[in-house]
CSV table of C-alpha atoms in Angstrom, one decimal:
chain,number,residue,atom,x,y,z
A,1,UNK,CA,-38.4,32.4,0.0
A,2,UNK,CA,-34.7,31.5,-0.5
A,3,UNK,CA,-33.4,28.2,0.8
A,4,UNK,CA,-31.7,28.1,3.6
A,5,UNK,CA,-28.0,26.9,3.6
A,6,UNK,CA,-27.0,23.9,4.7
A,7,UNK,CA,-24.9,24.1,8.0
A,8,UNK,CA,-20.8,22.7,7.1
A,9,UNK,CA,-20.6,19.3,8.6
A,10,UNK,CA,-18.2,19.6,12.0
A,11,UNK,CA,-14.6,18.5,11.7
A,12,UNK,CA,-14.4,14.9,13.1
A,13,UNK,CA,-13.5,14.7,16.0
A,14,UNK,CA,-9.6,13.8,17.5
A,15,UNK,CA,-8.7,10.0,17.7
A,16,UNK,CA,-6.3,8.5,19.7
A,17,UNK,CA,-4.1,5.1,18.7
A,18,UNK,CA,-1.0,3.7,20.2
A,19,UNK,CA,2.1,1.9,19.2
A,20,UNK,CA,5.1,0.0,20.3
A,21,UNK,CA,6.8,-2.9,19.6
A,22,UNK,CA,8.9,-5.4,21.1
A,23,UNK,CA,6.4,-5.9,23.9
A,24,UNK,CA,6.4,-9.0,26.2
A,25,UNK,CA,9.0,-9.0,27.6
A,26,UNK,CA,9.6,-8.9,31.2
A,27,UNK,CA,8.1,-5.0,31.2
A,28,UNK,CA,4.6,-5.6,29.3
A,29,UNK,CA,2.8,-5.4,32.4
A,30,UNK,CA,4.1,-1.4,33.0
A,31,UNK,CA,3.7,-0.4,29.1
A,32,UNK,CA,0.2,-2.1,29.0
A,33,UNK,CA,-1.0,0.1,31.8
A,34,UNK,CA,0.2,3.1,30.1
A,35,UNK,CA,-2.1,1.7,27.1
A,36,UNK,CA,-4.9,1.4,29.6
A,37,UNK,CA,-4.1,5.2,31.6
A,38,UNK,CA,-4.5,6.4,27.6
A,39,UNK,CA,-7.6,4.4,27.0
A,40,UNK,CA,-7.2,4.7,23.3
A,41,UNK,CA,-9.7,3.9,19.8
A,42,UNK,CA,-6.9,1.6,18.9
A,43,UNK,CA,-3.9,0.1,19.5
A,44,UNK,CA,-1.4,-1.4,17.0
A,45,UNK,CA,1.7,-3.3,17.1
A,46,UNK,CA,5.2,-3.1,15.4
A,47,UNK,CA,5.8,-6.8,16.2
A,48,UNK,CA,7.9,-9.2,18.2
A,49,UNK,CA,4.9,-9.2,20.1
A,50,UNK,CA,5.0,-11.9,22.8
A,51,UNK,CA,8.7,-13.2,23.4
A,52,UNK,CA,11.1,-15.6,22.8
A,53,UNK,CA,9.3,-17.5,19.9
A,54,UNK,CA,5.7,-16.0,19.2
A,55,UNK,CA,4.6,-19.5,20.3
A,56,UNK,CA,0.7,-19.4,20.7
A,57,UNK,CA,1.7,-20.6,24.6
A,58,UNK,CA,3.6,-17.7,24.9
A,59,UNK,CA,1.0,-15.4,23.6
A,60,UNK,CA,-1.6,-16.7,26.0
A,61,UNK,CA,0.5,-16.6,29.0
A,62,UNK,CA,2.6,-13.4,28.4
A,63,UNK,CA,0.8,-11.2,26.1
A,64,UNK,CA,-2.9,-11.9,26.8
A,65,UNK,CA,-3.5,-11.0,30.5
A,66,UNK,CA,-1.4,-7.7,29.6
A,67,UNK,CA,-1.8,-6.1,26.5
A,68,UNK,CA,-4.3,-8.8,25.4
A,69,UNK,CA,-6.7,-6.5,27.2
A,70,UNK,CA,-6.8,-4.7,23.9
A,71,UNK,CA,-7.0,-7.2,21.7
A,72,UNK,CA,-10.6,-6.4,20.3
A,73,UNK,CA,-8.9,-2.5,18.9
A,74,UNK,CA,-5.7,-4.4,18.0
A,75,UNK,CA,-4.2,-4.1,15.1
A,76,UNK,CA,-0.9,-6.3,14.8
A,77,UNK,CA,1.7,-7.0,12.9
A,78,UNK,CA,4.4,-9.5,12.9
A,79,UNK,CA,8.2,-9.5,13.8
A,80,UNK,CA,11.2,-11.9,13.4
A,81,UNK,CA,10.3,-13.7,16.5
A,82,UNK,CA,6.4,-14.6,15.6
A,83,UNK,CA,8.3,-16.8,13.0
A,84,UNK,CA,10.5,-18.9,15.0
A,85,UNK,CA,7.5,-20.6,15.3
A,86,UNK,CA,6.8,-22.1,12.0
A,87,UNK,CA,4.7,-19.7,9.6
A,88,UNK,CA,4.1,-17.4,12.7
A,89,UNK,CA,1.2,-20.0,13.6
A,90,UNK,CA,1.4,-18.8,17.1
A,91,UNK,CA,1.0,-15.2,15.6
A,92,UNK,CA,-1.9,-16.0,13.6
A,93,UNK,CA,-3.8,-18.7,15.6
A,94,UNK,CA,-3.8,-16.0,18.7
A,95,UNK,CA,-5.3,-12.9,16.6
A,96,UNK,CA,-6.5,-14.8,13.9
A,97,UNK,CA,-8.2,-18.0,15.6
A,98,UNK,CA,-7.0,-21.1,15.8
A,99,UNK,CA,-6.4,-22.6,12.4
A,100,UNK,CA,-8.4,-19.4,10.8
A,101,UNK,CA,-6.8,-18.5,7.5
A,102,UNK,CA,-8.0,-14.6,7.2
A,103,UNK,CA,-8.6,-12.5,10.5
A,104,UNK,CA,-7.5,-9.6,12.8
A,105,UNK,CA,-3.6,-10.5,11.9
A,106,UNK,CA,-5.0,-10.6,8.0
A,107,UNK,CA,-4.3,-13.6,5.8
A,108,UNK,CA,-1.8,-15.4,7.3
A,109,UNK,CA,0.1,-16.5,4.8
A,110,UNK,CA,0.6,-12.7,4.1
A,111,UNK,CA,0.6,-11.0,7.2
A,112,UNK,CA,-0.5,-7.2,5.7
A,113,UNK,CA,-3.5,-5.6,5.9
A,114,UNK,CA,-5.4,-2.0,6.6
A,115,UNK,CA,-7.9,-0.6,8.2
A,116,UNK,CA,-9.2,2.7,9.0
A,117,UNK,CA,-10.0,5.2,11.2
A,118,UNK,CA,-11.5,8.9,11.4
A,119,UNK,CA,-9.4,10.6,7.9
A,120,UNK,CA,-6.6,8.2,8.1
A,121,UNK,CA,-5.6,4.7,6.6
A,122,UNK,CA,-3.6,2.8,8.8
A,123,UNK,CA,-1.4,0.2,6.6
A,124,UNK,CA,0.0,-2.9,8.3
A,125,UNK,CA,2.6,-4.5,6.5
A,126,UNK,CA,5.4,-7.7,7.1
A,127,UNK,CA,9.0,-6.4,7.2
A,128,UNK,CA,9.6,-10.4,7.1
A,129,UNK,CA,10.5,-10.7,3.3
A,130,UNK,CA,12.5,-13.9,3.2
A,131,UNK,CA,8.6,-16.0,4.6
A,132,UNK,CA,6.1,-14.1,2.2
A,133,UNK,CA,5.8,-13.3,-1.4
A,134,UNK,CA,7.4,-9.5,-0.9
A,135,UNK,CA,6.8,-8.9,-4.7
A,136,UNK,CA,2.9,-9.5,-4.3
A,137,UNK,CA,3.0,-7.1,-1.0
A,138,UNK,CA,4.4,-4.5,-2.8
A,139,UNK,CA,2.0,-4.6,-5.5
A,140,UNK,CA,-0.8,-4.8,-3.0
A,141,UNK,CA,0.1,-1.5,-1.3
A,142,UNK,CA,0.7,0.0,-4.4
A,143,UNK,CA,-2.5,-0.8,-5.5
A,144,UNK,CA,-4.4,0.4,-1.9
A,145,UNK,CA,-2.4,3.7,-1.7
A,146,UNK,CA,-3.7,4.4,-5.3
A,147,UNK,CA,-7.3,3.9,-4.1
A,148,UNK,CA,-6.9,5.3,-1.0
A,149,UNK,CA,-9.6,8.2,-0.3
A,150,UNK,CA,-8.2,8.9,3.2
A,151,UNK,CA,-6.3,12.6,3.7
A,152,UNK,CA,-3.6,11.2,6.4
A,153,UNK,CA,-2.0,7.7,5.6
A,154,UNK,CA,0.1,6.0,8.6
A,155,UNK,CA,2.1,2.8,8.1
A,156,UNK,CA,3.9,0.3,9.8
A,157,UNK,CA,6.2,-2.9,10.0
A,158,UNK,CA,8.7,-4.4,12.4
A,159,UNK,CA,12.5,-3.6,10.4
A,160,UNK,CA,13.1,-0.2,10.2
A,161,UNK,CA,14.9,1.0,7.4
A,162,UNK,CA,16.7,3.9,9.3
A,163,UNK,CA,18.3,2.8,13.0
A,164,UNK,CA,20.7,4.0,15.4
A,165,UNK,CA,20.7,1.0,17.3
A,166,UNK,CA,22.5,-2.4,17.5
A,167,UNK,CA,20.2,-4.0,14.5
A,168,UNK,CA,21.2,-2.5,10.9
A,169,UNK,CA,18.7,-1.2,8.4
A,170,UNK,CA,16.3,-3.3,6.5
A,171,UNK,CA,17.3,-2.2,3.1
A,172,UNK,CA,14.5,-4.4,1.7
A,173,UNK,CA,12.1,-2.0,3.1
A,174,UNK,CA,13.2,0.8,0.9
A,175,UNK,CA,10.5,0.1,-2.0
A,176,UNK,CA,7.9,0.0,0.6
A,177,UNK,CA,9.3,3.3,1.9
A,178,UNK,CA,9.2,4.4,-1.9
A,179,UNK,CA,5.4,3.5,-2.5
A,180,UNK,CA,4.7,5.1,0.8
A,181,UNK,CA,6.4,8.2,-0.5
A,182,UNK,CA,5.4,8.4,-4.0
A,183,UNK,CA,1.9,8.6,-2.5
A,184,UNK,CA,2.5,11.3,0.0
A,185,UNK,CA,2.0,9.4,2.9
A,186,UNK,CA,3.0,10.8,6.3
A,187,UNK,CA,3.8,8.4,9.5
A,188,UNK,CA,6.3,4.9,9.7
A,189,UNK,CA,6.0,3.1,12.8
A,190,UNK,CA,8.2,0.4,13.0
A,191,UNK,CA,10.3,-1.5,16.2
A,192,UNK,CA,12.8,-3.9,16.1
A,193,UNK,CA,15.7,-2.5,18.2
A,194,UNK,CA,14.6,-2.1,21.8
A,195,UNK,CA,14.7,1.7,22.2
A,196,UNK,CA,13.0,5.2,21.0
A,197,UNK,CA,14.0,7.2,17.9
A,198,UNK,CA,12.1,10.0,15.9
A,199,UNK,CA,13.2,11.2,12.9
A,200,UNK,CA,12.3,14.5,10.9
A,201,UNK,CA,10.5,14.0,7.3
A,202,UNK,CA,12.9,12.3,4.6
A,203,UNK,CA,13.1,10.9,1.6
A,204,UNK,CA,13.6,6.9,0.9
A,205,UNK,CA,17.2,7.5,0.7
A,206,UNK,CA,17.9,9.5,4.4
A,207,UNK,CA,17.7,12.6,2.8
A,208,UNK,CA,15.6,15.7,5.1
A,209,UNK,CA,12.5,16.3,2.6
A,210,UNK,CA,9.8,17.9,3.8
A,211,UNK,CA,7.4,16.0,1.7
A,212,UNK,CA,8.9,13.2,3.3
A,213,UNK,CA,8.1,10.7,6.1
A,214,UNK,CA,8.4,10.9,9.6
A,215,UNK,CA,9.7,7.4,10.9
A,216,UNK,CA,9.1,7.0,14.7
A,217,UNK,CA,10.9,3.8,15.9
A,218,UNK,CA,9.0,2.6,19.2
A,219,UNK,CA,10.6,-0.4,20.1
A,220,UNK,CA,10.1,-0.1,23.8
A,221,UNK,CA,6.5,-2.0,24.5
A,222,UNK,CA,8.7,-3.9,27.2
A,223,UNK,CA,11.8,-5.9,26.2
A,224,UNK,CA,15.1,-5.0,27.8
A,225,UNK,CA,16.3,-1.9,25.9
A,226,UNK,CA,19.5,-1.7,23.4
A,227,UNK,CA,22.4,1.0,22.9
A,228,UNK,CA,22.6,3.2,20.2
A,229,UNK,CA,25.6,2.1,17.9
A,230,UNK,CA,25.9,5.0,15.4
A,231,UNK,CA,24.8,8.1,14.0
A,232,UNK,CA,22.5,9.6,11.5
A,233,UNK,CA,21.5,12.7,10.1
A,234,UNK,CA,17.8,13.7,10.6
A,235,UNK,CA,17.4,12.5,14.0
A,236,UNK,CA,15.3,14.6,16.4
A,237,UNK,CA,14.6,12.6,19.4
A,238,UNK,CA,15.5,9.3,21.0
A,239,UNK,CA,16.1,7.1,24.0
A,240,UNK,CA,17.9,4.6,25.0
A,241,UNK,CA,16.7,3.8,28.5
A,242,UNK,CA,13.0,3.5,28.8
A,243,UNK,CA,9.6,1.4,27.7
A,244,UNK,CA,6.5,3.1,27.1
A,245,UNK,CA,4.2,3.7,24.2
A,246,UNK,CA,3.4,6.6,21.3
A,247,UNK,CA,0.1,7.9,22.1
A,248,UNK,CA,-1.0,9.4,18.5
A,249,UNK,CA,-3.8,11.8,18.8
A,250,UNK,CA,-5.4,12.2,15.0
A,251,UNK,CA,-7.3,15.2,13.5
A,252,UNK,CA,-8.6,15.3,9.7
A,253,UNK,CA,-5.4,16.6,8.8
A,254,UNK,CA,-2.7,16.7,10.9
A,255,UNK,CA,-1.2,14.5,14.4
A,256,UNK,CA,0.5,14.8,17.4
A,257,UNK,CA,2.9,12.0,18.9
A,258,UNK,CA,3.6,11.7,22.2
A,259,UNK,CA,6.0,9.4,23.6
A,260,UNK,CA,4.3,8.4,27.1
A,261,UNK,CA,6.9,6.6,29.7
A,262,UNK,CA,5.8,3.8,32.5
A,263,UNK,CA,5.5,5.0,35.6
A,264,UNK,CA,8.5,5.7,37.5
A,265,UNK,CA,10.7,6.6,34.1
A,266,UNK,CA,10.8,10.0,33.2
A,267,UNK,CA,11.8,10.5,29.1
A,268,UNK,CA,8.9,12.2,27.1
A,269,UNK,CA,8.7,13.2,23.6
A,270,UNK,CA,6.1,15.5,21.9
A,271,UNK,CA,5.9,16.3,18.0
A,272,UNK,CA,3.6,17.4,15.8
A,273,UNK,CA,2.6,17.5,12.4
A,274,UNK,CA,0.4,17.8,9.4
A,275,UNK,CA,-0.3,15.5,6.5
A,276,UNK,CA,0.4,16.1,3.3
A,277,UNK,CA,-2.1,16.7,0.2
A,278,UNK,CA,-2.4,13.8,-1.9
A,279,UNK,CA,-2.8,13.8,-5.2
């Protein structure tokens, strides 16, 4: 009698993760029950988390009864305000643990760290170069996108290196842009000026390549937004006027975004797309 076949295993099934940044803010309250009306696997954060100084006081009394709801599918990462508070201690000691040297947050004298979920790697990084050893964290994810096993590969930081709004381009996060893209990784997520912007696939250098990444700058988690000060080429969506959050909704091989509003704004965004082979 001839063996029978074994059935193909079922494609995994969709996941869902948010983003923003820039969230408390006088607006967290809306944009954190967005997160909750989305009811996602995880949640992640493109810092400037809790405002004006990342103290831990403010994270316990601005960011923990809204978002902080979360916090156990929370994966964070830091901005410029977590470290007007020395070494981001506020940052750290909140996700972290008080005085806890390696947590949710990741070591916190490095602040970068991944995780996974369903066929994609998730890589949180700190787009503050001047307070960490930015040498060592771009050996590190070097060294994790070359033993990465995952099909789809998502990063993200605070300072965008492409912007249309009143902060200029972190030109210090153009090696981690050209890691990311030597490995044929697919998303950015990053915050930093207080509004939305998608991009189309491009190159490390603002060129459209379709073997490129897609930078989605969701700075909206519920700070007062900012203008857009200038142009660039490859821009396919953005918005100046409301908070809200990228819902993410992950297959094996390809995603969706959505740009989901608080209630009472109306500006939506939908894109899709697939990742790319890795070598």
């Amino acid at each position: 009698m001839a063996p029978v076949a074994a059935a193909a295993a079922a494609p995994a099934a969709d996941v869902t993760v948010v983003a923003a940044g820039d969230i408390c803010g006088s607006n967290c309250k809306a944009t954190a029950a967005v997160v909750g009306q989305i009811n996602p696997s995880a949640v992640l954060t493109a810092g400037d988390n809790a405002y004006d100084s990342g103290t831990l006081s403010e994270y316990r009394t601005r960011y923990d009864p809204t978002w902080g709801k979360y916090k156990t599918i929370t994966y964070p990462s830091p901005g410029n305000h977590e470290y007007n508070t020395s070494k981001a201690s506020g940052y750290f000691d909140y996700f972290n643990g008080v005085g806890v040297q390696n947590g949710r947050a990741g070591d916190r004298s490095k602040g970068y760290y991944d995780w996974e979920i369903g066929n994609w790697k998730f890589i949180a990084l700190n787009s503050n170069f001047s307070k960490i050893d930015s040498a060592a964290q771009l050996s590190w994810l070097k060294d994790r996108l070359r033993t990465n096993t995952k099909q789809c590969v998502a990063a993200y930081w605070h300072h965008p290196l492409f912007t249309l709004g009143s902060h200029t381009g972190e030109t210090k996060a153009r090696p981690l842009w050209q890691a990311l893209y030597d490995a044929k990784a697919d998303l950015v997520l990053v915050g930093h000026d207080h509004n939305y912007q998608r991009f189309a696939p491009q190159n490390p250098q603002g060129k459209a390549d379709s073997a490129g990444l897609r930078q989605v700058l969701v700075g909206t988690g519920g700070k007062s937004n900012y203008n857009f000060s200038r142009d660039l080429p490859n821009v396919d969506a953005k918005d100046a006027k409301s908070n809200g959050v990228l819902k993410l909704t992950l297959s094996g091989t390809s995603y969706r975004g959505d740009f989901v509003p608080v209630s009472g704004q109306s500006y939506k965004d939908s894109f899709t797309g697939t990742c790319h082979a890795k070598r």
